[in-house]
PDB file of C-alpha atoms in Angstrom:
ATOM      1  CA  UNK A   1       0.000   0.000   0.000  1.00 51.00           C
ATOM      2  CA  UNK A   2       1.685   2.816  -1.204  1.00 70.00           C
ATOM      3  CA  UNK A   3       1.667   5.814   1.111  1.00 89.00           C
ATOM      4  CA  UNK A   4       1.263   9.612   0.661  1.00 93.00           C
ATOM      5  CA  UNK A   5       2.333  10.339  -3.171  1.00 95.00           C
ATOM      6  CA  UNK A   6       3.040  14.144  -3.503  1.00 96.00           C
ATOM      7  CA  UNK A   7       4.180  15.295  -7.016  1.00 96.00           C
ATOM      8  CA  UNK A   8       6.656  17.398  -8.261  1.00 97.00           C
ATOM      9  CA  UNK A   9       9.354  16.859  -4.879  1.00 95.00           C
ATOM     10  CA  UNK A  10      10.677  19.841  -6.195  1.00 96.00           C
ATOM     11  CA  UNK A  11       8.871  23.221  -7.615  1.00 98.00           C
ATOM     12  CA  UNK A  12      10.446  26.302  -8.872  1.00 98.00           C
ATOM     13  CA  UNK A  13       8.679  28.875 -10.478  1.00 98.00           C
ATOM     14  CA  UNK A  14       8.992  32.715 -11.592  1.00 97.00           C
ATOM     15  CA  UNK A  15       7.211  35.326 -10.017  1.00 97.00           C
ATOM     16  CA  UNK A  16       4.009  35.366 -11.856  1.00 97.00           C
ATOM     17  CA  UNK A  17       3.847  32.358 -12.571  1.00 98.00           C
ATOM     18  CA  UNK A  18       1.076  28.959 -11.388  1.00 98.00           C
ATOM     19  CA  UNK A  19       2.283  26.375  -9.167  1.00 98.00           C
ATOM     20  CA  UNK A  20       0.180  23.260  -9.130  1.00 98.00           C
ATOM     21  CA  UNK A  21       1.307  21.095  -6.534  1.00 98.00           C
ATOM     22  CA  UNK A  22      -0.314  17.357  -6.577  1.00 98.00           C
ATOM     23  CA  UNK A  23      -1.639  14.733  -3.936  1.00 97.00           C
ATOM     24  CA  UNK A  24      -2.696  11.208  -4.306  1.00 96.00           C
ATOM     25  CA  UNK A  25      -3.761  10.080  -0.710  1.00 94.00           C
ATOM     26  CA  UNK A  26      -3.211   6.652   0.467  1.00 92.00           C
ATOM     27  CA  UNK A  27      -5.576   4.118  -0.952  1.00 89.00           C
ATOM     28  CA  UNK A  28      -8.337   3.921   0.718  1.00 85.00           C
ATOM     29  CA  UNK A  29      -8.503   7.364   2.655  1.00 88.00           C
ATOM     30  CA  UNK A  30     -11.239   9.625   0.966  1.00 86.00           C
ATOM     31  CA  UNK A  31     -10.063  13.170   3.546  1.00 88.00           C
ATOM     32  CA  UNK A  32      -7.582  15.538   2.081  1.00 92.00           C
ATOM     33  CA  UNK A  33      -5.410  17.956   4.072  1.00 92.00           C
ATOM     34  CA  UNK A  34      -2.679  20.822   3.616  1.00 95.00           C
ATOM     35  CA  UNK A  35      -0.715  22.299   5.293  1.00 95.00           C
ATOM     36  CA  UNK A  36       1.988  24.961   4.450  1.00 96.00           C
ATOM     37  CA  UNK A  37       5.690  25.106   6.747  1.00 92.00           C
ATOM     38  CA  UNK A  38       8.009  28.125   6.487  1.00 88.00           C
ATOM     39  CA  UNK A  39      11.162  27.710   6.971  1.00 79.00           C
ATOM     40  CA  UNK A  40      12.387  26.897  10.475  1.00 73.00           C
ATOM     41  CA  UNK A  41       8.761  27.030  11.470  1.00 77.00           C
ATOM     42  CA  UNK A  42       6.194  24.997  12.352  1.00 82.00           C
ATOM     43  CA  UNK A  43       2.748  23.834  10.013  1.00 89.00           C
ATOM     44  CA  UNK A  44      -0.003  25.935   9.498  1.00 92.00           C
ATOM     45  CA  UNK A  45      -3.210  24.508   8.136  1.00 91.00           C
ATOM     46  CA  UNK A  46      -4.339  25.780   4.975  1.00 94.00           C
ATOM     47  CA  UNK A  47      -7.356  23.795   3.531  1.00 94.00           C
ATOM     48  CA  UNK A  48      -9.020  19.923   4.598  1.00 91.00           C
ATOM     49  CA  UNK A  49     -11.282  18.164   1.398  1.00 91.00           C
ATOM     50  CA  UNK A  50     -12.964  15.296   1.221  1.00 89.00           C
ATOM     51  CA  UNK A  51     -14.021  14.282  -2.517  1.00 88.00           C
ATOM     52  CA  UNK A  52     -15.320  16.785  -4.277  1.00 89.00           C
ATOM     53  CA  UNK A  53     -15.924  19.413  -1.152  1.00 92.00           C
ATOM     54  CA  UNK A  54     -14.107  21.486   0.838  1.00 93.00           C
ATOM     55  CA  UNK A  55     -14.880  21.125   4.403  1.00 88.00           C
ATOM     56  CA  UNK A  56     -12.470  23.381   5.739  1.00 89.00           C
ATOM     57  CA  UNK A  57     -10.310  26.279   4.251  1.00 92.00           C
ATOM     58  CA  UNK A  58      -9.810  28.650   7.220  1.00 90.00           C
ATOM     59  CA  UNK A  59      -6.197  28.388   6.847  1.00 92.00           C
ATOM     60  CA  UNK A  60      -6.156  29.574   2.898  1.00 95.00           C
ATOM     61  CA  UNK A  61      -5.020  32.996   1.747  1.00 94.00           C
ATOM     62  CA  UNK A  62      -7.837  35.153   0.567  1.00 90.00           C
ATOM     63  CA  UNK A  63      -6.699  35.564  -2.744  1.00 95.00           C
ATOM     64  CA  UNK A  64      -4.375  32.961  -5.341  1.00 97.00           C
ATOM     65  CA  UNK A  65      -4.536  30.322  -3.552  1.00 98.00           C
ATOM     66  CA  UNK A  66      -7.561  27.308  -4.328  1.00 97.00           C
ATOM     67  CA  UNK A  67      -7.839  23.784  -3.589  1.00 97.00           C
ATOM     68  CA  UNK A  68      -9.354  20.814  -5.187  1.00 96.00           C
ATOM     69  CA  UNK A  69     -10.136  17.288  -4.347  1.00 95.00           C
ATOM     70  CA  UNK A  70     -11.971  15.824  -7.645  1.00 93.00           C
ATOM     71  CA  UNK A  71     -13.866  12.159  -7.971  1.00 90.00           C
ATOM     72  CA  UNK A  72     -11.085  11.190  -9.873  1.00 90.00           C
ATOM     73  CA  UNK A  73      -8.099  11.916  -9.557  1.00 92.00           C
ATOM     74  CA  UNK A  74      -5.686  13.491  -7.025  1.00 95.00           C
ATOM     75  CA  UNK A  75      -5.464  16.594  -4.685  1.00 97.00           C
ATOM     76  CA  UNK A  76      -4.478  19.909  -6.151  1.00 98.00           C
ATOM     77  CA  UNK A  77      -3.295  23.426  -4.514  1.00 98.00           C
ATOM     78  CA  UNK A  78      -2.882  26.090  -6.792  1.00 98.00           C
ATOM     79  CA  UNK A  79      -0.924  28.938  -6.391  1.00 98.00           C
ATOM     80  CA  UNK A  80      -1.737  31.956  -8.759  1.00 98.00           C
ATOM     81  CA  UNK A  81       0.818  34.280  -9.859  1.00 98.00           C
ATOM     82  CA  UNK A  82       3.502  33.219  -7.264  1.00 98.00           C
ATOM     83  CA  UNK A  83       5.075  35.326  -5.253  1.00 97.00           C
ATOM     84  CA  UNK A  84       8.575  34.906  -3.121  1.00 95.00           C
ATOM     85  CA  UNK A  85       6.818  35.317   0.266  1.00 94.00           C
ATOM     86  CA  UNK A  86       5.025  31.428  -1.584  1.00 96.00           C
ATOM     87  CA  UNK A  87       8.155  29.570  -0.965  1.00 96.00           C
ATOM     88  CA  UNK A  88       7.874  27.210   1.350  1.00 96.00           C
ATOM     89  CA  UNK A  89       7.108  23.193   1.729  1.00 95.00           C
ATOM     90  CA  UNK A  90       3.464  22.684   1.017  1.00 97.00           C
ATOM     91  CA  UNK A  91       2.739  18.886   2.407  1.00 95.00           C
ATOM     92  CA  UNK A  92      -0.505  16.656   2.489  1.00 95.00           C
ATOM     93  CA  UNK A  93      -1.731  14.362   4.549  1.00 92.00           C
ATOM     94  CA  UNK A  94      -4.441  11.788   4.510  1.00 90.00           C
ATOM     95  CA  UNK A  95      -6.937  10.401   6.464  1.00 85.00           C
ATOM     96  CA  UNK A  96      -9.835   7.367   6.611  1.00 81.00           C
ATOM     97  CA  UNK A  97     -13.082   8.372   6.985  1.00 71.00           C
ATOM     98  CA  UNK A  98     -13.367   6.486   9.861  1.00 61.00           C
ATOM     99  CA  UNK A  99     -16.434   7.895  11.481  1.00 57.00           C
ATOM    100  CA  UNK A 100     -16.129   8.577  15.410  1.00 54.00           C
ATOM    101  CA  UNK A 101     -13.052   6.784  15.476  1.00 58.00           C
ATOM    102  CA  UNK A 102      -9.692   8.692  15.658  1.00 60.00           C
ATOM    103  CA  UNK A 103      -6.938   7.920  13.478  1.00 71.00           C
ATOM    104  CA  UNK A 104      -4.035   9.771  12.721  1.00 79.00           C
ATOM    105  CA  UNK A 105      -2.907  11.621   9.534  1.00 83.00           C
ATOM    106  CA  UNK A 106      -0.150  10.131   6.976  1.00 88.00           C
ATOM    107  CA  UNK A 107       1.583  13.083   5.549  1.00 91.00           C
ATOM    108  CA  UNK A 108       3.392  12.884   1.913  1.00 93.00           C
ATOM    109  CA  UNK A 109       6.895  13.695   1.558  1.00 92.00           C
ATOM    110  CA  UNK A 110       6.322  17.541   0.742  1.00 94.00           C
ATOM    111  CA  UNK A 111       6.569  20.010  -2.115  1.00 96.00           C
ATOM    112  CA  UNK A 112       9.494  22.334  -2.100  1.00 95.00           C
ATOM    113  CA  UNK A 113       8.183  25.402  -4.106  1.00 97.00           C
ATOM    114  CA  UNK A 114      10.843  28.100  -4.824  1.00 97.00           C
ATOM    115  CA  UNK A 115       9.871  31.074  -6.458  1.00 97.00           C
ATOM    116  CA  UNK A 116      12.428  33.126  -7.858  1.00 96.00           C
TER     117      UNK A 116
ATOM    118  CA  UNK B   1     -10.373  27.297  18.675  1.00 76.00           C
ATOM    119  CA  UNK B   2      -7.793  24.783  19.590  1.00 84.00           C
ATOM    120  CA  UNK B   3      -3.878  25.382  19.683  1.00 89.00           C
ATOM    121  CA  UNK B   4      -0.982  23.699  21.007  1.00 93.00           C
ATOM    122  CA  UNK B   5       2.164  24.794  22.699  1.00 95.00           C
ATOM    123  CA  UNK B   6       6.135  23.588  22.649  1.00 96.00           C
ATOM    124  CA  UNK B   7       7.738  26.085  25.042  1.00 95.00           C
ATOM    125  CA  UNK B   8      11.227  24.833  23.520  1.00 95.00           C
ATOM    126  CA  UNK B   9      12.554  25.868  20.355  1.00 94.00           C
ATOM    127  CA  UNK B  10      15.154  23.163  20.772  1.00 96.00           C
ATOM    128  CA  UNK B  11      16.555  20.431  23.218  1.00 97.00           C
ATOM    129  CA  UNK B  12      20.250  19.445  23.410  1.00 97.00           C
ATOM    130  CA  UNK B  13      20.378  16.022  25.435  1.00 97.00           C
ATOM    131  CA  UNK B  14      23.418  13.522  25.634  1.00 97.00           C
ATOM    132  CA  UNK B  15      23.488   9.986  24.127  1.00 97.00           C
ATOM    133  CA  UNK B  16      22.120   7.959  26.341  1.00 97.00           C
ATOM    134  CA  UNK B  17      20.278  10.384  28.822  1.00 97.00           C
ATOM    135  CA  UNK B  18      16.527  10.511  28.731  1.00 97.00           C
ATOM    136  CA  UNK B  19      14.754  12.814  26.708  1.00 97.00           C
ATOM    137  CA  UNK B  20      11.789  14.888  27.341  1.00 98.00           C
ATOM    138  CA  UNK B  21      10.191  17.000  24.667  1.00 98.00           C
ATOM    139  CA  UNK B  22       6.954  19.549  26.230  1.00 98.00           C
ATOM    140  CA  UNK B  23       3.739  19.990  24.386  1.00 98.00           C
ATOM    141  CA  UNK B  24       0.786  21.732  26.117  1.00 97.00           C
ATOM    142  CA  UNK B  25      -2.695  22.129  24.168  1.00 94.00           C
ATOM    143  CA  UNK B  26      -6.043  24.210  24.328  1.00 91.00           C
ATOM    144  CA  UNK B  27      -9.009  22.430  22.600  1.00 86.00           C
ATOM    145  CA  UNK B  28     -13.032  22.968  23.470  1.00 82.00           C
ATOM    146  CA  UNK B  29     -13.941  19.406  23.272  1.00 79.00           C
ATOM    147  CA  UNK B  30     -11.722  16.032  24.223  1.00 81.00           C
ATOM    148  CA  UNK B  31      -8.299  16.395  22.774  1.00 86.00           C
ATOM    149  CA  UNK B  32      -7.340  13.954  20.839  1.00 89.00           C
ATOM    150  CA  UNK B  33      -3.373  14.191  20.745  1.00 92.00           C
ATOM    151  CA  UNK B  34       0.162  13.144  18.560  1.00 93.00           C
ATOM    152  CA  UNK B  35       3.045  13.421  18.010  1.00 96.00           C
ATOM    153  CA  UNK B  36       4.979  13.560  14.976  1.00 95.00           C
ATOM    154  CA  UNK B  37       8.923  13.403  14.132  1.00 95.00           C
ATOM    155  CA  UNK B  38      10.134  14.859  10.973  1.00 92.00           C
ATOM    156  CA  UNK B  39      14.077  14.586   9.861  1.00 89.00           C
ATOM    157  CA  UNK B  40      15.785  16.930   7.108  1.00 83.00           C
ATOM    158  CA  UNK B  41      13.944  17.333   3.914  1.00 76.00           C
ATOM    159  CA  UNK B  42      11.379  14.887   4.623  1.00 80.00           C
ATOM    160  CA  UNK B  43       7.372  14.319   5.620  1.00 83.00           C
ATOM    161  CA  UNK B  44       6.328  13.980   8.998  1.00 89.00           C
ATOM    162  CA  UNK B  45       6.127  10.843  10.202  1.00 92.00           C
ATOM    163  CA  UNK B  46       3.642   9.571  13.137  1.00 91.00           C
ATOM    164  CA  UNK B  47       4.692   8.779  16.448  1.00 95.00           C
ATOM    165  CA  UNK B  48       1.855   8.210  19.004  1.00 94.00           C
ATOM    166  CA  UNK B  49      -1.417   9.089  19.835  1.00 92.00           C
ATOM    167  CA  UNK B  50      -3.833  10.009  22.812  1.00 92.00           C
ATOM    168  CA  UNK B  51      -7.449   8.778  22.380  1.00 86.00           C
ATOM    169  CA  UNK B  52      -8.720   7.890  25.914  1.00 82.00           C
ATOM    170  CA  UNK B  53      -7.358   5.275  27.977  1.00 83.00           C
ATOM    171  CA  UNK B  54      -4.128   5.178  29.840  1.00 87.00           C
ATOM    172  CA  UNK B  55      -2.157   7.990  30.448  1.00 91.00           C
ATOM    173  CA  UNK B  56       0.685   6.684  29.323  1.00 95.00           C
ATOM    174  CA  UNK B  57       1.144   6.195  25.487  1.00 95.00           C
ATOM    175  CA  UNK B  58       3.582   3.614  23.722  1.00 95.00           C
ATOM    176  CA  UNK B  59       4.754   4.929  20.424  1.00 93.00           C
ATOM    177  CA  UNK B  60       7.563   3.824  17.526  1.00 90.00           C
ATOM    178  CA  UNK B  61      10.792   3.880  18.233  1.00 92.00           C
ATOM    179  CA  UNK B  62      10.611   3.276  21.927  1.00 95.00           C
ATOM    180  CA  UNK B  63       8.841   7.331  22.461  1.00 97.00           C
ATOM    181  CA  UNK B  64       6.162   7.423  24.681  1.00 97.00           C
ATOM    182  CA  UNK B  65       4.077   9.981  26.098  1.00 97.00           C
ATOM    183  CA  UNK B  66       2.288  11.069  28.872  1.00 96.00           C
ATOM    184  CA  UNK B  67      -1.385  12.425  29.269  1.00 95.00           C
ATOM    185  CA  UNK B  68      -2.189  14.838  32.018  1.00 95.00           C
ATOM    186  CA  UNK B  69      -6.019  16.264  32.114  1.00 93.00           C
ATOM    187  CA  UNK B  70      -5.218  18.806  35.271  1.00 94.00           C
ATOM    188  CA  UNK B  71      -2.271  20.497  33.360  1.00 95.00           C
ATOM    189  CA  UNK B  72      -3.304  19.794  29.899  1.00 95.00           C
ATOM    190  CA  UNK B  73      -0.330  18.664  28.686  1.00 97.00           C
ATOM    191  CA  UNK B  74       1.165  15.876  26.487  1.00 97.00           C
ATOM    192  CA  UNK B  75       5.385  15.544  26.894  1.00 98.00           C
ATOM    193  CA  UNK B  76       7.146  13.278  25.004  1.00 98.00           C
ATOM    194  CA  UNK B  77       9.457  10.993  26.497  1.00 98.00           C
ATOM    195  CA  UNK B  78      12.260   8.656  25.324  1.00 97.00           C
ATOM    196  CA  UNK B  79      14.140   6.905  28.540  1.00 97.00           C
ATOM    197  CA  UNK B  80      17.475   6.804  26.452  1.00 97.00           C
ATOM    198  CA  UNK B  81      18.056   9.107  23.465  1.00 97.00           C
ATOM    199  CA  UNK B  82      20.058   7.992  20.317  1.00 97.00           C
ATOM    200  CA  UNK B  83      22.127  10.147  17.979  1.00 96.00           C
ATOM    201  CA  UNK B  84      19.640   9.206  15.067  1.00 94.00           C
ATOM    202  CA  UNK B  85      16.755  10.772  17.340  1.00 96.00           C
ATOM    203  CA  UNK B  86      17.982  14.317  16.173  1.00 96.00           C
ATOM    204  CA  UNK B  87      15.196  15.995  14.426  1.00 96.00           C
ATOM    205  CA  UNK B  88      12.130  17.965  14.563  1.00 94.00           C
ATOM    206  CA  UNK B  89       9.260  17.034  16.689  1.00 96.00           C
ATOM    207  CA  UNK B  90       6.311  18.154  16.292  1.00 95.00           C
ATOM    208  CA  UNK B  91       2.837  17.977  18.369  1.00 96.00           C
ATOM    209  CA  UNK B  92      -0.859  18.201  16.943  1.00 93.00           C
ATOM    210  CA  UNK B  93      -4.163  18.224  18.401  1.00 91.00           C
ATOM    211  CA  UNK B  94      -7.571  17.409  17.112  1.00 84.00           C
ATOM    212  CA  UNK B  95     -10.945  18.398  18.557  1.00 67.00           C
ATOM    213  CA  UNK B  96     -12.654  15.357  17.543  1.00 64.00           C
ATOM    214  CA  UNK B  97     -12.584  12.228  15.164  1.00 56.00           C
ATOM    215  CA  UNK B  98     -12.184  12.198  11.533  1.00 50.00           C
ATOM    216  CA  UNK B  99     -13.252  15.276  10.245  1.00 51.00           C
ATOM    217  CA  UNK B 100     -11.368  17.826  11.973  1.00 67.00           C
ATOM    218  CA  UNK B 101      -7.837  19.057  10.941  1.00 78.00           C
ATOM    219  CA  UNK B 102      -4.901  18.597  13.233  1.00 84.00           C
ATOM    220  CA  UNK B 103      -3.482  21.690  14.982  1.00 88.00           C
ATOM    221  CA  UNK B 104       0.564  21.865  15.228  1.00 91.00           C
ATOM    222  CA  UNK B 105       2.668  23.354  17.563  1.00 93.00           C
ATOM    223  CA  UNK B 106       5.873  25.206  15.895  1.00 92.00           C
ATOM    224  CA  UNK B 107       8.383  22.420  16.766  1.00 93.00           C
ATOM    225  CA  UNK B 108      10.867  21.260  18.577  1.00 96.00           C
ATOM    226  CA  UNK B 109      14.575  20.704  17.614  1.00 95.00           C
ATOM    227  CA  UNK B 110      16.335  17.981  19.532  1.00 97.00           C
ATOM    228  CA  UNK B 111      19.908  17.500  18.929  1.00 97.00           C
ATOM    229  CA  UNK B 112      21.512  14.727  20.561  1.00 97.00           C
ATOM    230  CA  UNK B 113      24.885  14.733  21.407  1.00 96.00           C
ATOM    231  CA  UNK B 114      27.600  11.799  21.342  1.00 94.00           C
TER     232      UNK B 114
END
């Protein structure tokens, strides 16, 4: 069972430019999460989907930033017209739907945007 | 609104001395609590959890951690620390099952020293 598959590792992208960063969630787990870390700082919650809604996106910037979690297919966060102050590792994390029960999150290996 | 504390920015411990790495947490509802370690340019990977039961939680890598209602906090613990435990540690708190996203704290760097 593969885990957490986040795609490109690696991002770098112009000022101005789109960053589409991509999330397949372990097999089997139908909620979506991301979360953004600075560097030498801790993660801040930006959006939580399940398939095709988003439940939760308190932690998303007002403007350039969305977040999808299609039928088909995996997570996407886009970044519009990137700016420096973007750089950071964006990672996801997946979850069961498990009901009442409690289960932790399995986070994906991250996406390294630069934006120079 | 829940949130979570590490007081530390970083712990320096020697090989073989135990290891204690402070969370404290704010939530409205039962927390549900874990920790997570993360090493250089990787994904966070899970520790241990609180649900409800003992106090005392068994996690990978011989971490455990302890559960304490009255001061609402969550430290983790390793009885011996290893070189290879150096890394970031993070703690997160939910504020109920599946559902709700995980609050982290900013971190804590533990070095451990030969």
């Amino acid at each position: 069972n593969a885990g957490v598959m986040q795609n490109p590792r690696h991002l770098v992208r112009r000022r101005g430019q789109e960053a589409r960063l991509r999330c397949s969630p372990m097999k089997g787990h139908s909620h979506v999460y991301w979360y953004r870390q600075l560097p030498e700082e801790g993660l801040k919650f930006m959006v939580y989907l399940q398939k095709e809604n988003i439940i939760d996106e308190s932690g998303m910037p007002k403007e350039r930033f969305s977040a999808e979690f299609p039928k088909e297919g995996p997570s996407i966060l886009r970044i519009q017209q990137v700016v420096r102050g973007d750089s950071a590792a964006y990672f996801c994390a997946s979850s069961p739907a498990t009901g009442r029960f409690v289960t932790e999150a399995f986070f994906g290996q991250g996406t390294r945007l630069t934006v120079v | 609104a829940q949130s979570v504390a590490q007081p530390e920015d970083q712990v320096n411990v020697a090989e073989g001395n135990p290891l204690t790495v402070k969370c404290t947490y704010s939530v409205s509802g039962n927390p549900y609590l874990f920790w997570y370690v993360q090493y250089p340019n990787r994904g966070l990977q899970f520790l241990l959890k609180y649900i409800t039961g003992d106090n005392l939680v068994k996690g990978s890598y011989g971490f455990e951690a302890e559960f304490n209602k009255s001061q609402t906090s969550f430290h983790l613990k390793k009885p011996s620390a290893l070189v290879s435990d150096s890394a970031l540690y993070f703690c997160a708190v939910r504020d109920g099952p599946a559902g709700n996203k995980l609050t982290f704290g900013g971190g804590t760097r533990v070095l451990v020293k030969p």
